[in-house]
Amino acid sequence: MREDDADRLAAESLAAGDPTGWFDRLYREAARGAAVVPWERTAPHGLLVDWTAAHRVAGDGRRAVVVGCGYGRDAEHVAGLAFATVAFDISPTAVAAARERHPDSAVDYRAADLFDTPASWRHGFDLVVESMTVQALPLRLRPAATAAVGELVAPGGTLLVIAAGRGDDDTRPAGPPWPLSRAEVDAFATGGLTPVRVEHFQDPEGVRRWRAEFRRAA
Ligand SMILES: C[S@@+](CC[C@H](N)C(=O)[O-])C[C@H]1O[C@@H](n2cnc3c(N)ncnc32)[C@H](O)[C@@H]1O
């Protein structure tokens, strides 16, 4: 299976009205060596690493959550900065693989759906890292996904969003992924969150990315 097979699984799932079912199918195929997870990397996302270094981010035991954690690369980075870290993914197979890949991890890996998180997580985390999960969901789910991510941020807490970008005038993407427009990034500033900075990057290959930081007042 190659990247286009992941596209096929996604297309089947979306056609069946199930926008998230393909993630676990893909991770299960990958677990038996029959698929490649296109976003699989061992290193944490460079935009996360640069941000934590530039702002000298240190957890000091405060709580962090990583949304749609996949195999756990970003969660391990965050836990390494002394955050008490929860990381969740809708795919139980991904969560099991994350635990296996990081047997000595301090991260609390959980299978959970962004749209149905435990009530105790509401406003529960001092740092929320959302990297490339909202963009993996269809546009019609974007407002709900954006709001659900923001709900996780505690008073005084920070949300970091990393996502592929599209121009405001670009045609609506067919997806997945569904890159975010500037307006869709700005939309994270809702439910009491305010923007701290919104940065735009362009890879040498021309891929646009957002890195955006939001804060909830203490
Ligand atoms: C493009 S991948 C990115 C994974 C990871 N953030 C990384 O950078 O390696 C999107 C991830 O979000 C997960 N996901 C999708 N919908 C989700 C939902 N509703 N709740 C939790 N996780 C979800 C998928 O299973 C997948 O692991």
PDB file of C-alpha atoms and ligand atoms in Angstrom:
ATOM      1  CA  MET A   1       0.000   0.000   0.000  1.00  0.00           C
ATOM      2  CA  ARG A   2       1.239   3.485  -0.845  1.00  0.00           C
ATOM      3  CA  GLU A   3       0.083   7.012  -0.039  1.00  0.00           C
ATOM      4  CA  ASP A   4      -2.657   6.810  -2.663  1.00  0.00           C
ATOM      5  CA  ASP A   5      -4.048   3.780  -0.852  1.00  0.00           C
ATOM      6  CA  ALA A   6      -4.477   5.970   2.239  1.00  0.00           C
ATOM      7  CA  ASP A   7      -6.404   8.316  -0.049  1.00  0.00           C
ATOM      8  CA  ARG A   8      -8.569   5.398  -1.164  1.00  0.00           C
ATOM      9  CA  LEU A   9      -9.337   4.365   2.429  1.00  0.00           C
ATOM     10  CA  ALA A  10     -10.243   7.959   3.209  1.00  0.00           C
ATOM     11  CA  ALA A  11     -12.461   8.219   0.132  1.00  0.00           C
ATOM     12  CA  GLU A  12     -14.321   5.018   1.041  1.00  0.00           C
ATOM     13  CA  SER A  13     -14.811   6.188   4.610  1.00  0.00           C
ATOM     14  CA  LEU A  14     -15.996   9.647   3.571  1.00  0.00           C
ATOM     15  CA  ALA A  15     -18.370   8.209   0.966  1.00  0.00           C
ATOM     16  CA  ALA A  16     -19.880   6.059   3.714  1.00  0.00           C
ATOM     17  CA  GLY A  17     -20.479   9.169   5.821  1.00  0.00           C
ATOM     18  CA  ASP A  18     -17.770   8.237   8.305  1.00  0.00           C
ATOM     19  CA  PRO A  19     -15.085  10.948   8.153  1.00  0.00           C
ATOM     20  CA  THR A  20     -12.820   9.400  10.791  1.00  0.00           C
ATOM     21  CA  GLY A  21     -13.182   5.622  10.342  1.00  0.00           C
ATOM     22  CA  TRP A  22     -10.332   5.420   7.876  1.00  0.00           C
ATOM     23  CA  PHE A  23      -7.697   6.450  10.396  1.00  0.00           C
ATOM     24  CA  ASP A  24      -7.865   3.237  12.405  1.00  0.00           C
ATOM     25  CA  ARG A  25      -8.191   1.176   9.220  1.00  0.00           C
ATOM     26  CA  LEU A  26      -4.987   2.758   7.939  1.00  0.00           C
ATOM     27  CA  TYR A  27      -3.118   2.253  11.212  1.00  0.00           C
ATOM     28  CA  ARG A  28      -4.296  -1.388  11.333  1.00  0.00           C
ATOM     29  CA  GLU A  29      -3.080  -1.994   7.777  1.00  0.00           C
ATOM     30  CA  ALA A  30       0.237  -0.376   8.686  1.00  0.00           C
ATOM     31  CA  ALA A  31       0.561  -2.558  11.796  1.00  0.00           C
ATOM     32  CA  ARG A  32       0.538  -5.659   9.605  1.00  0.00           C
ATOM     33  CA  GLY A  33       2.955  -4.126   7.120  1.00  0.00           C
ATOM     34  CA  ALA A  34       0.363  -3.618   4.398  1.00  0.00           C
ATOM     35  CA  ALA A  35       0.257   0.182   4.457  1.00  0.00           C
ATOM     36  CA  VAL A  36       2.357   3.250   4.914  1.00  0.00           C
ATOM     37  CA  VAL A  37       1.057   6.007   7.168  1.00  0.00           C
ATOM     38  CA  PRO A  38       1.867   9.089   5.063  1.00  0.00           C
ATOM     39  CA  TRP A  39       2.512  11.353   8.061  1.00  0.00           C
ATOM     40  CA  GLU A  40       4.709   8.867   9.918  1.00  0.00           C
ATOM     41  CA  ARG A  41       7.859  10.544  11.250  1.00  0.00           C
ATOM     42  CA  THR A  42      10.036   9.777  14.246  1.00  0.00           C
ATOM     43  CA  ALA A  43      11.178  13.354  14.916  1.00  0.00           C
ATOM     44  CA  PRO A  44       8.788  15.882  16.429  1.00  0.00           C
ATOM     45  CA  HIS A  45       7.438  18.531  14.077  1.00  0.00           C
ATOM     46  CA  GLY A  46      10.115  21.144  13.382  1.00  0.00           C
ATOM     47  CA  LEU A  47       7.699  24.027  13.934  1.00  0.00           C
ATOM     48  CA  LEU A  48       6.910  22.646  17.395  1.00  0.00           C
ATOM     49  CA  VAL A  49      10.569  22.138  18.284  1.00  0.00           C
ATOM     50  CA  ASP A  50      11.518  25.635  17.084  1.00  0.00           C
ATOM     51  CA  TRP A  51       8.619  27.201  19.003  1.00  0.00           C
ATOM     52  CA  THR A  52       9.414  25.459  22.285  1.00  0.00           C
ATOM     53  CA  ALA A  53      13.089  26.440  21.929  1.00  0.00           C
ATOM     54  CA  ALA A  54      12.451  30.052  20.881  1.00  0.00           C
ATOM     55  CA  HIS A  55      10.049  30.665  23.760  1.00  0.00           C
ATOM     56  CA  ARG A  56      11.963  28.521  26.272  1.00  0.00           C
ATOM     57  CA  VAL A  57       8.820  26.550  26.967  1.00  0.00           C
ATOM     58  CA  ALA A  58       9.082  24.526  30.169  1.00  0.00           C
ATOM     59  CA  GLY A  59       6.249  22.607  31.751  1.00  0.00           C
ATOM     60  CA  ASP A  60       7.369  22.495  35.375  1.00  0.00           C
ATOM     61  CA  GLY A  61       4.801  19.782  35.901  1.00  0.00           C
ATOM     62  CA  ARG A  62       1.932  21.703  34.309  1.00  0.00           C
ATOM     63  CA  ARG A  63      -0.546  19.783  32.140  1.00  0.00           C
ATOM     64  CA  ALA A  64      -0.325  19.385  28.370  1.00  0.00           C
ATOM     65  CA  VAL A  65      -2.423  17.545  25.829  1.00  0.00           C
ATOM     66  CA  VAL A  66      -1.500  16.549  22.281  1.00  0.00           C
ATOM     67  CA  VAL A  67      -4.500  16.206  19.956  1.00  0.00           C
ATOM     68  CA  GLY A  68      -4.491  13.444  17.308  1.00  0.00           C
ATOM     69  CA  CYS A  69      -1.110  12.250  18.516  1.00  0.00           C
ATOM     70  CA  GLY A  70      -0.582   9.417  16.027  1.00  0.00           C
ATOM     71  CA  TYR A  71       2.588   7.553  16.944  1.00  0.00           C
ATOM     72  CA  GLY A  72       3.482  10.092  19.620  1.00  0.00           C
ATOM     73  CA  ARG A  73       6.369  12.041  18.172  1.00  0.00           C
ATOM     74  CA  ASP A  74       5.129  15.447  19.388  1.00  0.00           C
ATOM     75  CA  ALA A  75       3.819  14.087  22.688  1.00  0.00           C
ATOM     76  CA  GLU A  76       7.256  12.740  23.561  1.00  0.00           C
ATOM     77  CA  HIS A  77       8.794  16.147  22.839  1.00  0.00           C
ATOM     78  CA  VAL A  78       6.257  17.904  25.038  1.00  0.00           C
ATOM     79  CA  ALA A  79       6.702  15.399  27.877  1.00  0.00           C
ATOM     80  CA  GLY A  80      10.463  15.935  27.574  1.00  0.00           C
ATOM     81  CA  LEU A  81       9.865  19.578  28.499  1.00  0.00           C
ATOM     82  CA  ALA A  82       8.454  18.472  31.862  1.00  0.00           C
ATOM     83  CA  PHE A  83       4.763  18.738  31.058  1.00  0.00           C
ATOM     84  CA  ALA A  84       2.475  16.099  32.570  1.00  0.00           C
ATOM     85  CA  THR A  85       1.306  15.032  29.130  1.00  0.00           C
ATOM     86  CA  VAL A  86      -1.855  13.355  27.885  1.00  0.00           C
ATOM     87  CA  ALA A  87      -1.877  12.439  24.190  1.00  0.00           C
ATOM     88  CA  PHE A  88      -4.926  11.087  22.422  1.00  0.00           C
ATOM     89  CA  ASP A  89      -5.964   9.748  19.074  1.00  0.00           C
ATOM     90  CA  ILE A  90      -9.205   8.401  17.683  1.00  0.00           C
ATOM     91  CA  SER A  91      -7.346   5.316  16.488  1.00  0.00           C
ATOM     92  CA  PRO A  92      -6.845   2.716  19.247  1.00  0.00           C
ATOM     93  CA  THR A  93      -4.278   1.069  16.973  1.00  0.00           C
ATOM     94  CA  ALA A  94      -2.232   4.269  16.793  1.00  0.00           C
ATOM     95  CA  VAL A  95      -2.414   4.623  20.562  1.00  0.00           C
ATOM     96  CA  ALA A  96      -1.250   1.036  21.087  1.00  0.00           C
ATOM     97  CA  ALA A  97       1.609   1.617  18.648  1.00  0.00           C
ATOM     98  CA  ALA A  98       2.590   4.852  20.414  1.00  0.00           C
ATOM     99  CA  ARG A  99       2.787   3.002  23.727  1.00  0.00           C
ATOM    100  CA  GLU A 100       4.865   0.234  22.134  1.00  0.00           C
ATOM    101  CA  ARG A 101       7.212   2.648  20.415  1.00  0.00           C
ATOM    102  CA  HIS A 102       7.839   4.585  23.631  1.00  0.00           C
ATOM    103  CA  PRO A 103       7.864   1.896  26.338  1.00  0.00           C
ATOM    104  CA  ASP A 104       9.502   4.147  28.946  1.00  0.00           C
ATOM    105  CA  SER A 105       7.312   7.119  28.152  1.00  0.00           C
ATOM    106  CA  ALA A 106       5.848   9.432  30.744  1.00  0.00           C
ATOM    107  CA  VAL A 107       3.017  10.245  28.320  1.00  0.00           C
ATOM    108  CA  ASP A 108      -0.499   9.096  29.181  1.00  0.00           C
ATOM    109  CA  TYR A 109      -1.631   7.825  25.758  1.00  0.00           C
ATOM    110  CA  ARG A 110      -5.422   7.538  25.364  1.00  0.00           C
ATOM    111  CA  ALA A 111      -7.824   6.489  22.654  1.00  0.00           C
ATOM    112  CA  ALA A 112     -10.349   9.336  22.470  1.00  0.00           C
ATOM    113  CA  ASP A 113     -12.390  11.276  19.941  1.00  0.00           C
ATOM    114  CA  LEU A 114     -11.832  15.023  19.752  1.00  0.00           C
ATOM    115  CA  PHE A 115     -15.613  15.391  19.418  1.00  0.00           C
ATOM    116  CA  ASP A 116     -16.313  13.408  22.585  1.00  0.00           C
ATOM    117  CA  THR A 117     -13.530  14.042  25.074  1.00  0.00           C
ATOM    118  CA  PRO A 118     -13.946  13.392  28.819  1.00  0.00           C
ATOM    119  CA  ALA A 119     -15.732  16.223  30.614  1.00  0.00           C
ATOM    120  CA  SER A 120     -12.751  16.570  32.965  1.00  0.00           C
ATOM    121  CA  TRP A 121     -10.587  17.677  30.026  1.00  0.00           C
ATOM    122  CA  ARG A 122     -12.648  20.841  29.459  1.00  0.00           C
ATOM    123  CA  HIS A 123     -10.388  23.834  30.198  1.00  0.00           C
ATOM    124  CA  GLY A 124      -8.010  21.211  31.620  1.00  0.00           C
ATOM    125  CA  PHE A 125      -4.615  21.794  29.991  1.00  0.00           C
ATOM    126  CA  ASP A 126      -1.995  24.520  30.291  1.00  0.00           C
ATOM    127  CA  LEU A 127      -0.604  23.647  26.858  1.00  0.00           C
ATOM    128  CA  VAL A 128      -2.651  22.217  23.997  1.00  0.00           C
ATOM    129  CA  VAL A 129      -0.782  21.096  20.881  1.00  0.00           C
ATOM    130  CA  GLU A 130      -2.834  20.561  17.754  1.00  0.00           C
ATOM    131  CA  SER A 131      -0.640  19.569  14.808  1.00  0.00           C
ATOM    132  CA  MET A 132      -2.298  18.479  11.569  1.00  0.00           C
ATOM    133  CA  THR A 133      -5.445  16.914  13.019  1.00  0.00           C
ATOM    134  CA  VAL A 134      -8.015  19.603  12.218  1.00  0.00           C
ATOM    135  CA  GLN A 135      -6.713  19.664   8.642  1.00  0.00           C
ATOM    136  CA  ALA A 136      -7.340  15.897   8.439  1.00  0.00           C
ATOM    137  CA  LEU A 137     -11.081  16.420   8.973  1.00  0.00           C
ATOM    138  CA  PRO A 138     -13.547  17.581   6.289  1.00  0.00           C
ATOM    139  CA  LEU A 139     -14.374  21.274   6.056  1.00  0.00           C
ATOM    140  CA  ARG A 140     -17.929  20.762   7.307  1.00  0.00           C
ATOM    141  CA  LEU A 141     -16.449  19.568  10.647  1.00  0.00           C
ATOM    142  CA  ARG A 142     -14.030  22.475  10.915  1.00  0.00           C
ATOM    143  CA  PRO A 143     -16.026  24.777  13.193  1.00  0.00           C
ATOM    144  CA  ALA A 144     -16.759  21.927  15.622  1.00  0.00           C
ATOM    145  CA  ALA A 145     -13.162  20.658  15.507  1.00  0.00           C
ATOM    146  CA  THR A 146     -11.766  24.148  16.075  1.00  0.00           C
ATOM    147  CA  ALA A 147     -14.054  24.728  19.037  1.00  0.00           C
ATOM    148  CA  ALA A 148     -13.318  21.285  20.523  1.00  0.00           C
ATOM    149  CA  VAL A 149      -9.564  21.944  20.429  1.00  0.00           C
ATOM    150  CA  GLY A 150      -9.988  25.327  22.075  1.00  0.00           C
ATOM    151  CA  GLU A 151     -12.192  23.892  24.825  1.00  0.00           C
ATOM    152  CA  LEU A 152      -9.188  21.943  26.115  1.00  0.00           C
ATOM    153  CA  VAL A 153      -7.225  25.089  27.047  1.00  0.00           C
ATOM    154  CA  ALA A 154      -7.132  25.936  30.759  1.00  0.00           C
ATOM    155  CA  PRO A 155      -7.374  29.478  32.146  1.00  0.00           C
ATOM    156  CA  GLY A 156      -3.952  31.024  31.549  1.00  0.00           C
ATOM    157  CA  GLY A 157      -3.153  28.239  29.080  1.00  0.00           C
ATOM    158  CA  THR A 158      -1.747  28.229  25.561  1.00  0.00           C
ATOM    159  CA  LEU A 159      -2.914  26.591  22.351  1.00  0.00           C
ATOM    160  CA  LEU A 160      -0.381  25.919  19.601  1.00  0.00           C
ATOM    161  CA  VAL A 161      -1.789  25.111  16.152  1.00  0.00           C
ATOM    162  CA  ILE A 162       0.386  23.761  13.344  1.00  0.00           C
ATOM    163  CA  ALA A 163      -1.308  23.170  10.027  1.00  0.00           C
ATOM    164  CA  ALA A 164      -0.930  23.188   6.282  1.00  0.00           C
ATOM    165  CA  GLY A 165      -2.205  26.413   4.771  1.00  0.00           C
ATOM    166  CA  ARG A 166      -4.213  27.537   1.790  1.00  0.00           C
ATOM    167  CA  GLY A 167      -4.885  31.001   0.432  1.00  0.00           C
ATOM    168  CA  ASP A 168      -8.200  32.657   1.245  1.00  0.00           C
ATOM    169  CA  ASP A 169      -8.986  32.763  -2.481  1.00  0.00           C
ATOM    170  CA  ASP A 170      -7.862  29.203  -3.250  1.00  0.00           C
ATOM    171  CA  THR A 171     -10.504  26.758  -4.378  1.00  0.00           C
ATOM    172  CA  ARG A 172     -11.909  24.616  -1.587  1.00  0.00           C
ATOM    173  CA  PRO A 173      -9.589  21.616  -1.221  1.00  0.00           C
ATOM    174  CA  ALA A 174     -10.867  18.161  -2.124  1.00  0.00           C
ATOM    175  CA  GLY A 175      -8.942  16.640   0.812  1.00  0.00           C
ATOM    176  CA  PRO A 176      -7.652  14.943   2.768  1.00  0.00           C
ATOM    177  CA  PRO A 177      -5.921  16.984   3.907  1.00  0.00           C
ATOM    178  CA  TRP A 178      -8.003  20.144   3.944  1.00  0.00           C
ATOM    179  CA  PRO A 179      -5.396  22.920   4.531  1.00  0.00           C
ATOM    180  CA  LEU A 180      -6.502  25.882   6.628  1.00  0.00           C
ATOM    181  CA  SER A 181      -7.176  29.366   5.293  1.00  0.00           C
ATOM    182  CA  ARG A 182      -6.155  32.386   7.362  1.00  0.00           C
ATOM    183  CA  ALA A 183      -9.765  32.844   8.400  1.00  0.00           C
ATOM    184  CA  GLU A 184      -9.906  29.249   9.622  1.00  0.00           C
ATOM    185  CA  VAL A 185      -6.748  29.771  11.681  1.00  0.00           C
ATOM    186  CA  ASP A 186      -8.154  32.994  13.129  1.00  0.00           C
ATOM    187  CA  ALA A 187     -11.296  31.056  14.054  1.00  0.00           C
ATOM    188  CA  PHE A 188      -9.419  29.335  16.890  1.00  0.00           C
ATOM    189  CA  ALA A 189      -9.770  32.670  18.687  1.00  0.00           C
ATOM    190  CA  THR A 190     -13.175  31.779  20.040  1.00  0.00           C
ATOM    191  CA  GLY A 191     -14.696  30.722  23.347  1.00  0.00           C
ATOM    192  CA  GLY A 192     -12.354  32.993  25.309  1.00  0.00           C
ATOM    193  CA  LEU A 193      -9.124  32.371  23.363  1.00  0.00           C
ATOM    194  CA  THR A 194      -7.202  35.320  21.969  1.00  0.00           C
ATOM    195  CA  PRO A 195      -4.420  35.255  19.366  1.00  0.00           C
ATOM    196  CA  VAL A 196      -0.826  35.736  20.509  1.00  0.00           C
ATOM    197  CA  ARG A 197       0.861  35.341  17.128  1.00  0.00           C
ATOM    198  CA  VAL A 198       0.015  33.790  13.782  1.00  0.00           C
ATOM    199  CA  GLU A 199       2.999  32.861  11.622  1.00  0.00           C
ATOM    200  CA  HIS A 200       3.075  31.770   8.026  1.00  0.00           C
ATOM    201  CA  PHE A 201       5.834  29.660   6.460  1.00  0.00           C
ATOM    202  CA  GLN A 202       6.517  28.338   2.999  1.00  0.00           C
ATOM    203  CA  ASP A 203       8.618  25.207   2.438  1.00  0.00           C
ATOM    204  CA  PRO A 204      11.174  25.215  -0.386  1.00  0.00           C
ATOM    205  CA  GLU A 205       8.706  22.853  -2.130  1.00  0.00           C
ATOM    206  CA  GLY A 206       6.046  25.561  -1.917  1.00  0.00           C
ATOM    207  CA  VAL A 207       3.995  23.947   0.866  1.00  0.00           C
ATOM    208  CA  ARG A 208       2.428  26.601   3.093  1.00  0.00           C
ATOM    209  CA  ARG A 209       2.189  26.124   6.842  1.00  0.00           C
ATOM    210  CA  TRP A 210       0.676  27.960   9.753  1.00  0.00           C
ATOM    211  CA  ARG A 211       1.981  28.101  13.274  1.00  0.00           C
ATOM    212  CA  ALA A 212      -0.434  29.952  15.498  1.00  0.00           C
ATOM    213  CA  GLU A 213      -0.511  30.560  19.225  1.00  0.00           C
ATOM    214  CA  PHE A 214      -3.572  31.443  21.279  1.00  0.00           C
ATOM    215  CA  ARG A 215      -4.110  32.105  24.955  1.00  0.00           C
ATOM    216  CA  ARG A 216      -6.958  31.942  27.438  1.00  0.00           C
ATOM    217  CA  ALA A 217      -6.975  34.667  30.049  1.00  0.00           C
ATOM    218  CA  ALA A 218      -6.095  33.483  33.559  1.00  0.00           C
TER     219      ALA A 218
HETATM  220  C1  LIG B   1      -2.492  13.829   9.809  1.00  0.00           C
HETATM  221  S1  LIG B   1      -2.457  12.812  11.226  1.00  0.00           S
HETATM  222  C2  LIG B   1      -1.265  13.682  12.242  1.00  0.00           C
HETATM  223  C3  LIG B   1      -0.755  12.841  13.389  1.00  0.00           C
HETATM  224  C4  LIG B   1       0.197  13.540  14.336  1.00  0.00           C
HETATM  225  N1  LIG B   1      -0.360  14.783  14.851  1.00  0.00           N
HETATM  226  C5  LIG B   1       1.545  13.771  13.703  1.00  0.00           C
HETATM  227  O1  LIG B   1       1.866  14.911  13.391  1.00  0.00           O
HETATM  228  O2  LIG B   1       2.284  12.802  13.506  1.00  0.00           O
HETATM  229  C6  LIG B   1      -4.015  13.150  12.020  1.00  0.00           C
HETATM  230  C7  LIG B   1      -4.237  12.313  13.256  1.00  0.00           C
HETATM  231  O3  LIG B   1      -5.453  12.721  13.876  1.00  0.00           O
HETATM  232  C8  LIG B   1      -6.153  11.572  14.301  1.00  0.00           C
HETATM  233  N2  LIG B   1      -7.571  11.956  14.374  1.00  0.00           N
HETATM  234  C9  LIG B   1      -8.404  12.212  13.359  1.00  0.00           C
HETATM  235  N3  LIG B   1      -9.628  12.544  13.798  1.00  0.00           N
HETATM  236  C10 LIG B   1      -9.557  12.526  15.138  1.00  0.00           C
HETATM  237  C11 LIG B   1     -10.512  12.775  16.170  1.00  0.00           C
HETATM  238  N4  LIG B   1     -11.788  13.115  15.880  1.00  0.00           N
HETATM  239  N5  LIG B   1     -10.107  12.655  17.446  1.00  0.00           N
HETATM  240  C12 LIG B   1      -8.827  12.307  17.741  1.00  0.00           C
HETATM  241  N6  LIG B   1      -7.892  12.036  16.812  1.00  0.00           N
HETATM  242  C13 LIG B   1      -8.247  12.153  15.523  1.00  0.00           C
HETATM  243  C14 LIG B   1      -5.824  10.509  13.268  1.00  0.00           C
HETATM  244  O4  LIG B   1      -6.049   9.199  13.717  1.00  0.00           O
HETATM  245  C15 LIG B   1      -4.369  10.816  12.981  1.00  0.00           C
HETATM  246  O5  LIG B   1      -3.508  10.116  13.835  1.00  0.00           O
END
